[in-house]
C-alpha atoms as an extended CHARMM CRD file, in Angstrom:
* protein
*
       267  EXT
         1         1  MET       CA            -20.5520000000       -7.0010000000        8.8430000000  PROA      1               0.0000000000
         2         2  THR       CA            -21.0470000000       -8.7840000000       12.0790000000  PROA      2               0.0000000000
         3         3  ASN       CA            -19.4600000000       -7.9380000000       15.4440000000  PROA      3               0.0000000000
         4         4  GLU       CA            -19.7070000000      -11.4500000000       16.9410000000  PROA      4               0.0000000000
         5         5  HSD       CA            -16.6810000000      -11.1200000000       19.1080000000  PROA      5               0.0000000000
         6         6  GLY       CA            -17.1270000000       -7.4220000000       19.9780000000  PROA      6               0.0000000000
         7         7  ILE       CA            -13.8670000000       -6.4580000000       18.1920000000  PROA      7               0.0000000000
         8         8  PHE       CA            -15.5380000000       -3.3480000000       16.7400000000  PROA      8               0.0000000000
         9         9  ASN       CA            -17.4440000000       -2.1310000000       19.8910000000  PROA      9               0.0000000000
        10        10  ARG       CA            -15.1190000000        0.9520000000       20.3920000000  PROA      10              0.0000000000
        11        11  LEU       CA            -15.2350000000        1.9030000000       16.8410000000  PROA      11              0.0000000000
        12        12  THR       CA            -19.0930000000        1.4790000000       16.5930000000  PROA      12              0.0000000000
        13        13  LEU       CA            -19.2110000000        3.7980000000       19.7520000000  PROA      13              0.0000000000
        14        14  LEU       CA            -17.3600000000        6.4910000000       17.6060000000  PROA      14              0.0000000000
        15        15  VAL       CA            -18.9540000000        6.2560000000       14.2400000000  PROA      15              0.0000000000
        16        16  GLY       CA            -22.4310000000        4.5180000000       14.8300000000  PROA      16              0.0000000000
        17        17  GLU       CA            -24.0750000000        1.4530000000       13.4640000000  PROA      17              0.0000000000
        18        18  GLU       CA            -24.8860000000        2.8830000000       10.0080000000  PROA      18              0.0000000000
        19        19  THR       CA            -21.2810000000        3.8250000000        9.2930000000  PROA      19              0.0000000000
        20        20  MET       CA            -20.0750000000        0.4530000000       10.4910000000  PROA      20              0.0000000000
        21        21  GLU       CA            -22.4570000000       -1.3450000000        8.2590000000  PROA      21              0.0000000000
        22        22  ARG       CA            -21.2150000000        0.7130000000        5.3000000000  PROA      22              0.0000000000
        23        23  ILE       CA            -17.4810000000        0.1200000000        6.2110000000  PROA      23              0.0000000000
        24        24  GLY       CA            -18.1960000000       -3.6360000000        6.2030000000  PROA      24              0.0000000000
        25        25  ARG       CA            -19.5910000000       -3.5620000000        2.6890000000  PROA      25              0.0000000000
        26        26  GLN       CA            -16.6530000000       -1.5960000000        1.0040000000  PROA      26              0.0000000000
        27        27  ARG       CA            -14.3090000000       -3.4330000000       -1.2910000000  PROA      27              0.0000000000
        28        28  VAL       CA            -10.6820000000       -2.3260000000       -1.1080000000  PROA      28              0.0000000000
        29        29  ILE       CA             -7.6320000000       -3.3000000000       -3.1020000000  PROA      29              0.0000000000
        30        30  LEU       CA             -4.1340000000       -2.3360000000       -1.9310000000  PROA      30              0.0000000000
        31        31  PHE       CA             -1.0790000000       -2.5040000000       -4.0900000000  PROA      31              0.0000000000
        32        32  GLY       CA              2.2050000000       -3.0470000000       -2.1690000000  PROA      32              0.0000000000
        33        33  VAL       CA              2.3290000000       -4.3430000000        1.3820000000  PROA      33              0.0000000000
        34        34  GLY       CA              5.8360000000       -3.1400000000        2.3340000000  PROA      34              0.0000000000
        35        35  GLY       CA              6.6780000000       -0.4420000000        4.8500000000  PROA      35              0.0000000000
        36        36  VAL       CA              3.5390000000        1.5670000000        3.9280000000  PROA      36              0.0000000000
        37        37  GLY       CA              1.1740000000       -0.9140000000        2.7320000000  PROA      37              0.0000000000
        38        38  SER       CA              1.4070000000       -3.4980000000        5.4770000000  PROA      38              0.0000000000
        39        39  TRP       CA              0.3950000000       -0.9270000000        8.1780000000  PROA      39              0.0000000000
        40        40  CYS       CA             -2.3510000000        0.4070000000        5.9520000000  PROA      40              0.0000000000
        41        41  ALA       CA             -3.7960000000       -3.0150000000        5.6310000000  PROA      41              0.0000000000
        42        42  GLU       CA             -3.6800000000       -3.6480000000        9.3750000000  PROA      42              0.0000000000
        43        43  SER       CA             -5.4190000000       -0.4160000000       10.0730000000  PROA      43              0.0000000000
        44        44  LEU       CA             -8.1250000000       -1.0130000000        7.4250000000  PROA      44              0.0000000000
        45        45  VAL       CA             -8.9270000000       -4.5000000000        8.9550000000  PROA      45              0.0000000000
        46        46  ARG       CA             -8.9340000000       -3.2310000000       12.5420000000  PROA      46              0.0000000000
        47        47  ASN       CA            -11.2690000000       -0.4510000000       11.4440000000  PROA      47              0.0000000000
        48        48  GLY       CA            -13.8350000000       -3.0240000000       10.0270000000  PROA      48              0.0000000000
        49        49  ILE       CA            -12.9150000000       -3.3510000000        6.3080000000  PROA      49              0.0000000000
        50        50  CYS       CA            -14.0620000000       -6.9340000000        5.6010000000  PROA      50              0.0000000000
        51        51  HSD       CA            -13.2910000000       -7.1440000000        1.8200000000  PROA      51              0.0000000000
        52        52  LEU       CA             -9.5770000000       -6.4800000000        1.2390000000  PROA      52              0.0000000000
        53        53  THR       CA             -7.3770000000       -7.6360000000       -1.6810000000  PROA      53              0.0000000000
        54        54  ILE       CA             -3.5940000000       -7.2400000000       -1.1030000000  PROA      54              0.0000000000
        55        55  VAL       CA             -1.2870000000       -7.3680000000       -4.0060000000  PROA      55              0.0000000000
        56        56  ASP       CA              2.5800000000       -7.7440000000       -3.7800000000  PROA      56              0.0000000000
        57        57  SER       CA              5.1070000000       -9.9830000000       -5.5810000000  PROA      57              0.0000000000
        58        58  ASP       CA              7.7540000000       -9.8920000000       -2.9460000000  PROA      58              0.0000000000
        59        59  ARG       CA              8.9660000000      -12.1990000000       -0.2560000000  PROA      59              0.0000000000
        60        60  VAL       CA             10.0900000000      -11.0950000000        3.2210000000  PROA      60              0.0000000000
        61        61  CYS       CA             13.6680000000       -9.8670000000        3.3500000000  PROA      61              0.0000000000
        62        62  ILE       CA             15.7510000000       -9.5360000000        6.4730000000  PROA      62              0.0000000000
        63        63  THR       CA             16.0260000000       -5.7770000000        5.5960000000  PROA      63              0.0000000000
        64        64  ASN       CA             12.3110000000       -5.5040000000        5.8740000000  PROA      64              0.0000000000
        65        65  VAL       CA             12.2780000000       -6.1940000000        9.6250000000  PROA      65              0.0000000000
        66        66  ASN       CA             12.8770000000       -2.6950000000       10.6710000000  PROA      66              0.0000000000
        67        67  ARG       CA              9.6710000000       -1.3170000000        9.0920000000  PROA      67              0.0000000000
        68        68  GLN       CA              7.2650000000       -3.8720000000        7.7460000000  PROA      68              0.0000000000
        69        69  LEU       CA              4.4750000000       -5.2300000000        9.7990000000  PROA      69              0.0000000000
        70        70  GLN       CA              4.6760000000       -8.8670000000        8.6160000000  PROA      70              0.0000000000
        71        71  ALA       CA              8.5480000000       -9.0080000000        8.5780000000  PROA      71              0.0000000000
        72        72  THR       CA             10.1910000000      -10.7500000000       11.5040000000  PROA      72              0.0000000000
        73        73  THR       CA             13.2200000000      -12.9930000000       11.8330000000  PROA      73              0.0000000000
        74        74  LYS       CA             10.8150000000      -15.9620000000       11.6060000000  PROA      74              0.0000000000
        75        75  THR       CA              9.0570000000      -14.9340000000        8.3460000000  PROA      75              0.0000000000
        76        76  VAL       CA             12.1700000000      -14.0740000000        6.2310000000  PROA      76              0.0000000000
        77        77  GLY       CA             11.7680000000      -15.8400000000        2.8370000000  PROA      77              0.0000000000
        78        78  LEU       CA              7.9960000000      -16.1280000000        3.0610000000  PROA      78              0.0000000000
        79        79  VAL       CA              5.5840000000      -14.6110000000        0.5850000000  PROA      79              0.0000000000
        80        80  LYS       CA              4.6550000000      -11.1380000000        2.0130000000  PROA      80              0.0000000000
        81        81  VAL       CA              0.9370000000      -11.2930000000        1.1740000000  PROA      81              0.0000000000
        82        82  GLU       CA              0.4610000000      -14.7980000000        2.6350000000  PROA      82              0.0000000000
        83        83  VAL       CA              2.0820000000      -13.8500000000        5.8880000000  PROA      83              0.0000000000
        84        84  LEU       CA              0.1440000000      -10.6260000000        6.1200000000  PROA      84              0.0000000000
        85        85  LYS       CA             -3.1610000000      -12.4400000000        5.2040000000  PROA      85              0.0000000000
        86        86  LYS       CA             -2.5910000000      -14.7630000000        8.1760000000  PROA      86              0.0000000000
        87        87  ARG       CA             -2.1640000000      -11.9260000000       10.5830000000  PROA      87              0.0000000000
        88        88  LEU       CA             -5.1470000000      -10.0310000000        9.2500000000  PROA      88              0.0000000000
        89        89  LEU       CA             -7.4320000000      -13.0100000000        9.7160000000  PROA      89              0.0000000000
        90        90  GLU       CA             -6.2570000000      -13.4110000000       13.2610000000  PROA      90              0.0000000000
        91        91  ILE       CA             -7.5450000000       -9.8650000000       13.7970000000  PROA      91              0.0000000000
        92        92  ASN       CA            -10.8870000000      -10.6000000000       12.1490000000  PROA      92              0.0000000000
        93        93  PRO       CA            -11.5200000000      -14.2650000000       11.1590000000  PROA      93              0.0000000000
        94        94  GLN       CA            -14.6590000000      -13.2110000000        9.3440000000  PROA      94              0.0000000000
        95        95  ALA       CA            -12.8430000000      -10.8660000000        6.9520000000  PROA      95              0.0000000000
        96        96  GLU       CA            -12.3210000000      -11.8750000000        3.2950000000  PROA      96              0.0000000000
        97        97  ILE       CA             -8.7230000000      -11.2570000000        2.5200000000  PROA      97              0.0000000000
        98        98  ASN       CA             -7.6310000000      -12.0780000000       -1.0600000000  PROA      98              0.0000000000
        99        99  ALA       CA             -3.8370000000      -12.3370000000       -1.1980000000  PROA      99              0.0000000000
       100       100  ILE       CA             -2.2980000000      -12.0190000000       -4.7220000000  PROA      100             0.0000000000
       101       101  GLN       CA              1.4450000000      -12.5250000000       -5.2140000000  PROA      101             0.0000000000
       102       102  GLU       CA              1.7890000000      -10.6150000000       -8.4770000000  PROA      102             0.0000000000
       103       103  ILE       CA              3.4490000000       -7.5760000000       -9.8460000000  PROA      103             0.0000000000
       104       104  TYR       CA              1.1530000000       -4.7780000000      -11.0610000000  PROA      104             0.0000000000
       105       105  SER       CA              2.2200000000       -3.7540000000      -14.5600000000  PROA      105             0.0000000000
       106       106  ALA       CA              0.8080000000       -2.8560000000      -17.8750000000  PROA      106             0.0000000000
       107       107  GLU       CA              0.7710000000       -6.5380000000      -18.6920000000  PROA      107             0.0000000000
       108       108  THR       CA             -0.9880000000       -7.7580000000      -15.5060000000  PROA      108             0.0000000000
       109       109  ALA       CA             -3.3570000000       -4.7300000000      -15.0900000000  PROA      109             0.0000000000
       110       110  SER       CA             -6.4570000000       -6.2400000000      -16.5350000000  PROA      110             0.0000000000
       111       111  MET       CA             -6.3960000000       -9.0990000000      -14.1070000000  PROA      111             0.0000000000
       112       112  PHE       CA             -7.2150000000       -6.9050000000      -11.1290000000  PROA      112             0.0000000000
       113       113  GLU       CA            -10.7690000000       -5.6870000000      -12.3120000000  PROA      113             0.0000000000
       114       114  LEU       CA            -10.2530000000       -2.2520000000      -10.5460000000  PROA      114             0.0000000000
       115       115  ASP       CA            -13.7200000000       -1.1180000000      -11.5090000000  PROA      115             0.0000000000
       116       116  THR       CA            -15.1290000000       -3.6560000000       -8.9230000000  PROA      116             0.0000000000
       117       117  TYR       CA            -13.5430000000       -1.8320000000       -5.9710000000  PROA      117             0.0000000000
       118       118  ASP       CA            -14.7090000000        1.0670000000       -3.9640000000  PROA      118             0.0000000000
       119       119  TYR       CA            -11.2340000000        2.0790000000       -2.8920000000  PROA      119             0.0000000000
       120       120  ILE       CA             -7.8770000000        1.6960000000       -4.6430000000  PROA      120             0.0000000000
       121       121  ILE       CA             -4.7010000000        2.2130000000       -2.7030000000  PROA      121             0.0000000000
       122       122  ASP       CA             -1.1650000000        2.6490000000       -4.2150000000  PROA      122             0.0000000000
       123       123  ALA       CA              1.7940000000        1.8370000000       -1.8510000000  PROA      123             0.0000000000
       124       124  ILE       CA              4.1830000000        0.4390000000       -4.5430000000  PROA      124             0.0000000000
       125       125  ASP       CA              7.7430000000        1.4250000000       -5.1490000000  PROA      125             0.0000000000
       126       126  SER       CA              8.4260000000        0.8050000000       -8.8950000000  PROA      126             0.0000000000
       127       127  LEU       CA              8.1520000000        4.1890000000      -10.6990000000  PROA      127             0.0000000000
       128       128  GLU       CA              6.9710000000        2.5830000000      -14.0160000000  PROA      128             0.0000000000
       129       129  ASN       CA              4.3070000000        0.4200000000      -12.3840000000  PROA      129             0.0000000000
       130       130  LYS       CA              3.2830000000        3.2640000000      -10.0030000000  PROA      130             0.0000000000
       131       131  VAL       CA              2.6390000000        5.5210000000      -13.0180000000  PROA      131             0.0000000000
       132       132  ARG       CA              0.6200000000        2.8470000000      -14.6440000000  PROA      132             0.0000000000
       133       133  LEU       CA             -1.4690000000        2.1120000000      -11.6480000000  PROA      133             0.0000000000
       134       134  ILE       CA             -2.2120000000        5.9120000000      -11.1430000000  PROA      134             0.0000000000
       135       135  LEU       CA             -3.3320000000        6.2380000000      -14.7170000000  PROA      135             0.0000000000
       136       136  HSD       CA             -5.4840000000        2.9850000000      -14.5680000000  PROA      136             0.0000000000
       137       137  ALA       CA             -6.9590000000        3.7980000000      -11.1320000000  PROA      137             0.0000000000
       138       138  THR       CA             -8.0470000000        7.3480000000      -11.9340000000  PROA      138             0.0000000000
       139       139  GLU       CA            -10.0760000000        5.9950000000      -14.8750000000  PROA      139             0.0000000000
       140       140  CYS       CA            -12.0120000000        3.7670000000      -12.5190000000  PROA      140             0.0000000000
       141       141  ARG       CA            -15.1810000000        4.5450000000      -10.3970000000  PROA      141             0.0000000000
       142       142  GLY       CA            -13.3400000000        3.8300000000       -6.9980000000  PROA      142             0.0000000000
       143       143  LYS       CA            -11.7450000000        6.4550000000       -4.8170000000  PROA      143             0.0000000000
       144       144  PHE       CA             -8.0060000000        6.4600000000       -5.2630000000  PROA      144             0.0000000000
       145       145  PHE       CA             -5.2640000000        7.2460000000       -2.6610000000  PROA      145             0.0000000000
       146       146  SER       CA             -1.4500000000        7.0970000000       -3.2070000000  PROA      146             0.0000000000
       147       147  ALA       CA              1.6700000000        7.0890000000       -1.1120000000  PROA      147             0.0000000000
       148       148  MET       CA              4.6130000000        9.1690000000       -2.2500000000  PROA      148             0.0000000000
       149       149  GLY       CA              8.1310000000        8.4290000000       -1.1620000000  PROA      149             0.0000000000
       150       150  ALA       CA              8.5540000000        7.4910000000        2.5600000000  PROA      150             0.0000000000
       151       151  ALA       CA             12.3190000000        6.9060000000        2.5820000000  PROA      151             0.0000000000
       152       152  LEU       CA             14.9800000000        9.3100000000        3.8120000000  PROA      152             0.0000000000
       153       153  LYS       CA             12.6760000000       10.8600000000        6.4980000000  PROA      153             0.0000000000
       154       154  MET       CA             12.6390000000       11.0190000000       10.2480000000  PROA      154             0.0000000000
       155       155  ASP       CA             10.3750000000       14.0070000000       11.2670000000  PROA      155             0.0000000000
       156       156  PRO       CA              6.7510000000       12.8630000000       11.8150000000  PROA      156             0.0000000000
       157       157  THR       CA              5.4380000000       16.4370000000       11.9800000000  PROA      157             0.0000000000
       158       158  LYS       CA              6.3600000000       16.8710000000        8.3510000000  PROA      158             0.0000000000
       159       159  VAL       CA              4.0660000000       14.2520000000        6.9150000000  PROA      159             0.0000000000
       160       160  LYS       CA              1.2580000000       15.8050000000        4.9810000000  PROA      160             0.0000000000
       161       161  VAL       CA             -1.6930000000       15.1230000000        2.7360000000  PROA      161             0.0000000000
       162       162  ALA       CA             -2.3810000000       17.0120000000       -0.5350000000  PROA      162             0.0000000000
       163       163  GLU       CA             -3.8620000000       16.5470000000       -3.9670000000  PROA      163             0.0000000000
       164       164  PHE       CA             -1.2460000000       15.2040000000       -6.3160000000  PROA      164             0.0000000000
       165       165  ARG       CA             -0.7130000000       18.3450000000       -8.2910000000  PROA      165             0.0000000000
       166       166  GLU       CA             -0.0930000000       20.3190000000       -5.0800000000  PROA      166             0.0000000000
       167       167  VAL       CA              2.5160000000       17.8980000000       -3.6710000000  PROA      167             0.0000000000
       168       168  GLN       CA              5.8360000000       19.7340000000       -3.3320000000  PROA      168             0.0000000000
       169       169  GLY       CA              9.3010000000       18.8070000000       -2.3720000000  PROA      169             0.0000000000
       170       170  CYS       CA              8.8420000000       15.0330000000       -2.9470000000  PROA      170             0.0000000000
       171       171  PRO       CA             11.3730000000       13.5690000000       -5.3730000000  PROA      171             0.0000000000
       172       172  LEU       CA              9.0770000000       10.6460000000       -6.2700000000  PROA      172             0.0000000000
       173       173  ALA       CA              6.1210000000       12.9770000000       -7.1360000000  PROA      173             0.0000000000
       174       174  ARG       CA              8.4890000000       14.9900000000       -9.2450000000  PROA      174             0.0000000000
       175       175  ALA       CA              9.5930000000       11.8490000000      -11.0870000000  PROA      175             0.0000000000
       176       176  ILE       CA              6.0610000000       10.8060000000      -11.5950000000  PROA      176             0.0000000000
       177       177  ARG       CA              5.1450000000       14.0930000000      -13.1280000000  PROA      177             0.0000000000
       178       178  LYS       CA              8.1340000000       13.8130000000      -15.5060000000  PROA      178             0.0000000000
       179       179  ARG       CA              7.0700000000       10.3560000000      -16.6080000000  PROA      179             0.0000000000
       180       180  PHE       CA              3.4710000000       11.6220000000      -17.3310000000  PROA      180             0.0000000000
       181       181  LYS       CA              4.9330000000       14.4050000000      -19.3590000000  PROA      181             0.0000000000
       182       182  LYS       CA              7.2720000000       11.9570000000      -21.1990000000  PROA      182             0.0000000000
       183       183  ILE       CA              4.4820000000        9.4610000000      -22.1860000000  PROA      183             0.0000000000
       184       184  GLU       CA              1.9970000000       12.2960000000      -22.6340000000  PROA      184             0.0000000000
       185       185  GLU       CA             -0.6680000000       10.6000000000      -20.4080000000  PROA      185             0.0000000000
       186       186  TYR       CA             -2.1610000000       12.1650000000      -17.2890000000  PROA      186             0.0000000000
       187       187  PRO       CA             -4.4510000000       11.1650000000      -14.3890000000  PROA      187             0.0000000000
       188       188  ARG       CA             -8.2320000000       11.4170000000      -15.3860000000  PROA      188             0.0000000000
       189       189  LYS       CA             -9.2160000000       12.7590000000      -11.8510000000  PROA      189             0.0000000000
       190       190  LYS       CA             -7.7670000000       14.3140000000       -8.7600000000  PROA      190             0.0000000000
       191       191  PHE       CA             -6.4960000000       12.1680000000       -6.0020000000  PROA      191             0.0000000000
       192       192  LEU       CA             -5.0090000000       12.6330000000       -2.5210000000  PROA      192             0.0000000000
       193       193  CYS       CA             -1.4070000000       11.6450000000       -1.6430000000  PROA      193             0.0000000000
       194       194  VAL       CA              0.4590000000       11.1450000000        1.6150000000  PROA      194             0.0000000000
       195       195  TYR       CA              4.0240000000       12.7870000000        1.3330000000  PROA      195             0.0000000000
       196       196  SER       CA              6.7340000000       14.5550000000        3.1750000000  PROA      196             0.0000000000
       197       197  ARG       CA              8.9620000000       17.3610000000        1.8820000000  PROA      197             0.0000000000
       198       198  GLU       CA             11.7740000000       16.0810000000        4.1860000000  PROA      198             0.0000000000
       199       199  VAL       CA             14.6890000000       14.5320000000        2.2360000000  PROA      199             0.0000000000
       200       200  LEU       CA             17.6460000000       13.4120000000        4.4440000000  PROA      200             0.0000000000
       201       201  PRO       CA             20.9710000000       12.0430000000        3.2030000000  PROA      201             0.0000000000
       202       202  ASN       CA             22.0090000000        8.4420000000        3.6310000000  PROA      202             0.0000000000
       203       203  LYS       CA             24.7700000000        8.5870000000        6.3420000000  PROA      203             0.0000000000
       204       204  GLY       CA             25.6130000000        4.9210000000        6.2530000000  PROA      204             0.0000000000
       205       205  ALA       CA             27.1710000000        2.8670000000        3.4360000000  PROA      205             0.0000000000
       206       206  THR       CA             24.7840000000        0.9420000000        1.1480000000  PROA      206             0.0000000000
       207       207  THR       CA             24.9400000000       -2.7610000000        1.8960000000  PROA      207             0.0000000000
       208       208  THR       CA             23.2650000000       -5.9520000000        0.8650000000  PROA      208             0.0000000000
       209       209  CYS       CA             21.3330000000       -8.0930000000        3.3640000000  PROA      209             0.0000000000
       210       210  GLY       CA             24.5770000000       -9.2250000000        4.7680000000  PROA      210             0.0000000000
       211       211  THR       CA             23.5180000000      -12.5130000000        6.3550000000  PROA      211             0.0000000000
       212       212  SER       CA             23.5360000000      -16.0930000000        5.3730000000  PROA      212             0.0000000000
       213       213  ALA       CA             20.1480000000      -16.4890000000        7.0610000000  PROA      213             0.0000000000
       214       214  CYS       CA             18.5490000000      -14.0720000000        4.5530000000  PROA      214             0.0000000000
       215       215  LEU       CA             16.6680000000      -15.8640000000        1.8000000000  PROA      215             0.0000000000
       216       216  CYS       CA             16.5070000000      -12.8350000000       -0.5320000000  PROA      216             0.0000000000
       217       217  PRO       CA             19.1020000000      -14.0670000000       -3.0250000000  PROA      217             0.0000000000
       218       218  LYS       CA             17.3600000000      -15.6840000000       -5.9330000000  PROA      218             0.0000000000
       219       219  ALA       CA             17.4160000000      -19.1730000000       -4.6670000000  PROA      219             0.0000000000
       220       220  ILE       CA             13.7720000000      -19.9560000000       -3.7620000000  PROA      220             0.0000000000
       221       221  ILE       CA             11.3110000000      -21.0330000000       -6.4060000000  PROA      221             0.0000000000
       222       222  ASN       CA              7.7040000000      -20.0520000000       -5.7950000000  PROA      222             0.0000000000
       223       223  ALA       CA              5.7940000000      -23.1930000000       -6.8110000000  PROA      223             0.0000000000
       224       224  GLY       CA              2.6180000000      -21.2520000000       -7.3560000000  PROA      224             0.0000000000
       225       225  ASN       CA              4.1290000000      -18.9010000000       -9.9450000000  PROA      225             0.0000000000
       226       226  PRO       CA              7.5620000000      -20.1040000000      -11.3490000000  PROA      226             0.0000000000
       227       227  ASP       CA              8.0370000000      -16.6300000000      -12.9640000000  PROA      227             0.0000000000
       228       228  LEU       CA              8.3750000000      -15.1880000000       -9.5090000000  PROA      228             0.0000000000
       229       229  VAL       CA             11.6200000000      -16.7500000000       -8.4900000000  PROA      229             0.0000000000
       230       230  ASN       CA             12.0340000000      -15.6460000000       -4.9300000000  PROA      230             0.0000000000
       231       231  HSD       CA             10.8470000000      -12.2900000000       -6.0760000000  PROA      231             0.0000000000
       232       232  GLU       CA             12.3510000000       -9.4590000000       -4.1730000000  PROA      232             0.0000000000
       233       233  TRP       CA             13.3110000000       -5.9290000000       -5.0680000000  PROA      233             0.0000000000
       234       234  CYS       CA             16.5860000000       -5.1520000000       -3.1530000000  PROA      234             0.0000000000
       235       235  SER       CA             18.9280000000       -6.5580000000       -5.7510000000  PROA      235             0.0000000000
       236       236  SER       CA             17.1840000000       -4.7360000000       -8.6360000000  PROA      236             0.0000000000
       237       237  LYS       CA             16.8820000000       -1.3080000000       -7.1710000000  PROA      237             0.0000000000
       238       238  ALA       CA             19.1660000000        1.3770000000       -8.5580000000  PROA      238             0.0000000000
       239       239  GLN       CA             19.4110000000        2.9830000000       -5.2260000000  PROA      239             0.0000000000
       240       240  ILE       CA             18.4360000000        1.8010000000       -1.8270000000  PROA      240             0.0000000000
       241       241  ASN       CA             17.5640000000        4.5620000000        0.7630000000  PROA      241             0.0000000000
       242       242  GLY       CA             17.3240000000        4.4930000000        4.5600000000  PROA      242             0.0000000000
       243       243  THR       CA             13.8920000000        4.1340000000        6.0860000000  PROA      243             0.0000000000
       244       244  THR       CA             12.2360000000        4.1300000000        9.5420000000  PROA      244             0.0000000000
       245       245  ALA       CA              9.2350000000        2.3190000000       10.9150000000  PROA      245             0.0000000000
       246       246  HSD       CA              7.4660000000        5.2570000000       12.3770000000  PROA      246             0.0000000000
       247       247  ILE       CA              7.3930000000        7.2520000000        9.0220000000  PROA      247             0.0000000000
       248       248  THR       CA              6.3480000000        4.3050000000        6.8780000000  PROA      248             0.0000000000
       249       249  ALA       CA              3.6990000000        3.3240000000        9.3440000000  PROA      249             0.0000000000
       250       250  MET       CA              2.3950000000        6.9430000000        9.4980000000  PROA      250             0.0000000000
       251       251  PHE       CA              2.0800000000        6.8950000000        5.7820000000  PROA      251             0.0000000000
       252       252  GLY       CA             -0.0120000000        3.6770000000        5.7710000000  PROA      252             0.0000000000
       253       253  PHE       CA             -2.1030000000        4.7390000000        8.7890000000  PROA      253             0.0000000000
       254       254  ILE       CA             -2.9490000000        8.0310000000        7.2430000000  PROA      254             0.0000000000
       255       255  ILE       CA             -4.0940000000        6.4630000000        3.9140000000  PROA      255             0.0000000000
       256       256  ALA       CA             -6.3040000000        4.1000000000        5.9420000000  PROA      256             0.0000000000
       257       257  GLY       CA             -7.6370000000        7.1470000000        7.7570000000  PROA      257             0.0000000000
       258       258  LEU       CA             -8.4950000000        8.8820000000        4.5310000000  PROA      258             0.0000000000
       259       259  VAL       CA            -10.4200000000        5.7700000000        3.5150000000  PROA      259             0.0000000000
       260       260  MET       CA            -12.3130000000        5.8480000000        6.8200000000  PROA      260             0.0000000000
       261       261  GLN       CA            -13.0380000000        9.5460000000        6.6200000000  PROA      261             0.0000000000
       262       262  ASP       CA            -14.4230000000        9.0850000000        3.0090000000  PROA      262             0.0000000000
       263       263  ILE       CA            -16.7940000000        6.3470000000        4.1390000000  PROA      263             0.0000000000
       264       264  ASP       CA            -18.0160000000        8.2910000000        7.1060000000  PROA      264             0.0000000000
       265       265  LYS       CA            -18.7470000000       11.5130000000        5.1870000000  PROA      265             0.0000000000
       266       266  LYS       CA            -20.8990000000        9.6170000000        2.7890000000  PROA      266             0.0000000000
       267       267  ILE       CA            -23.4340000000        8.6840000000        5.4860000000  PROA      267             0.0000000000
């Protein structure tokens, strides 16, 4: 990794040249670039990760603007990974950012070649696909980190890190454990999760996007992949929960921090 423009001077001062060189060699893949994943990607690139693959099938929805890094009123309707890639390259033009608009699923799992990565990060929402990613990633050589549910939370002091089996009070973690038991498959190795035991009620009425400017309804065809017809998750979710920018960003930043700590301690 080069520091041609001096963008990593302050980080190098903290961790040293050897760690910076190691950071620059790591290959990271991140699944999901929504409220958690988008901030995680930003932190990774600002911390010197130069080889990053970002995976998400979604387009920016107007309801993403309150918490997702790449979501603004000007990016509504655009492919999330492409908008985020552009921003990340503005931070470090020398970085290799591979943007894949795809759904991680049992059918697509093989295309990602997870064994080629040093770090695998899960920030996806779909329970079924999350379970499959956990099972697949924990079979691979790379270090795996996962984000549990970040919705229905306000208190930043309640955000914690724990090994998956020690996560308590998180409905998503509970649902994942139930799914493992149902399919009689379990993770092959331990992995750390970011989570919070806080679960608040939704005080407002559930609504749709509610604006004609929103391009979320299935009206846009992605020419690159006709199967992803303006792919968005809002209309297919059984329940939509309230979220905040500071909590989702904290989840993402903490996972990026876990990656950085792991790299540093290997020196």
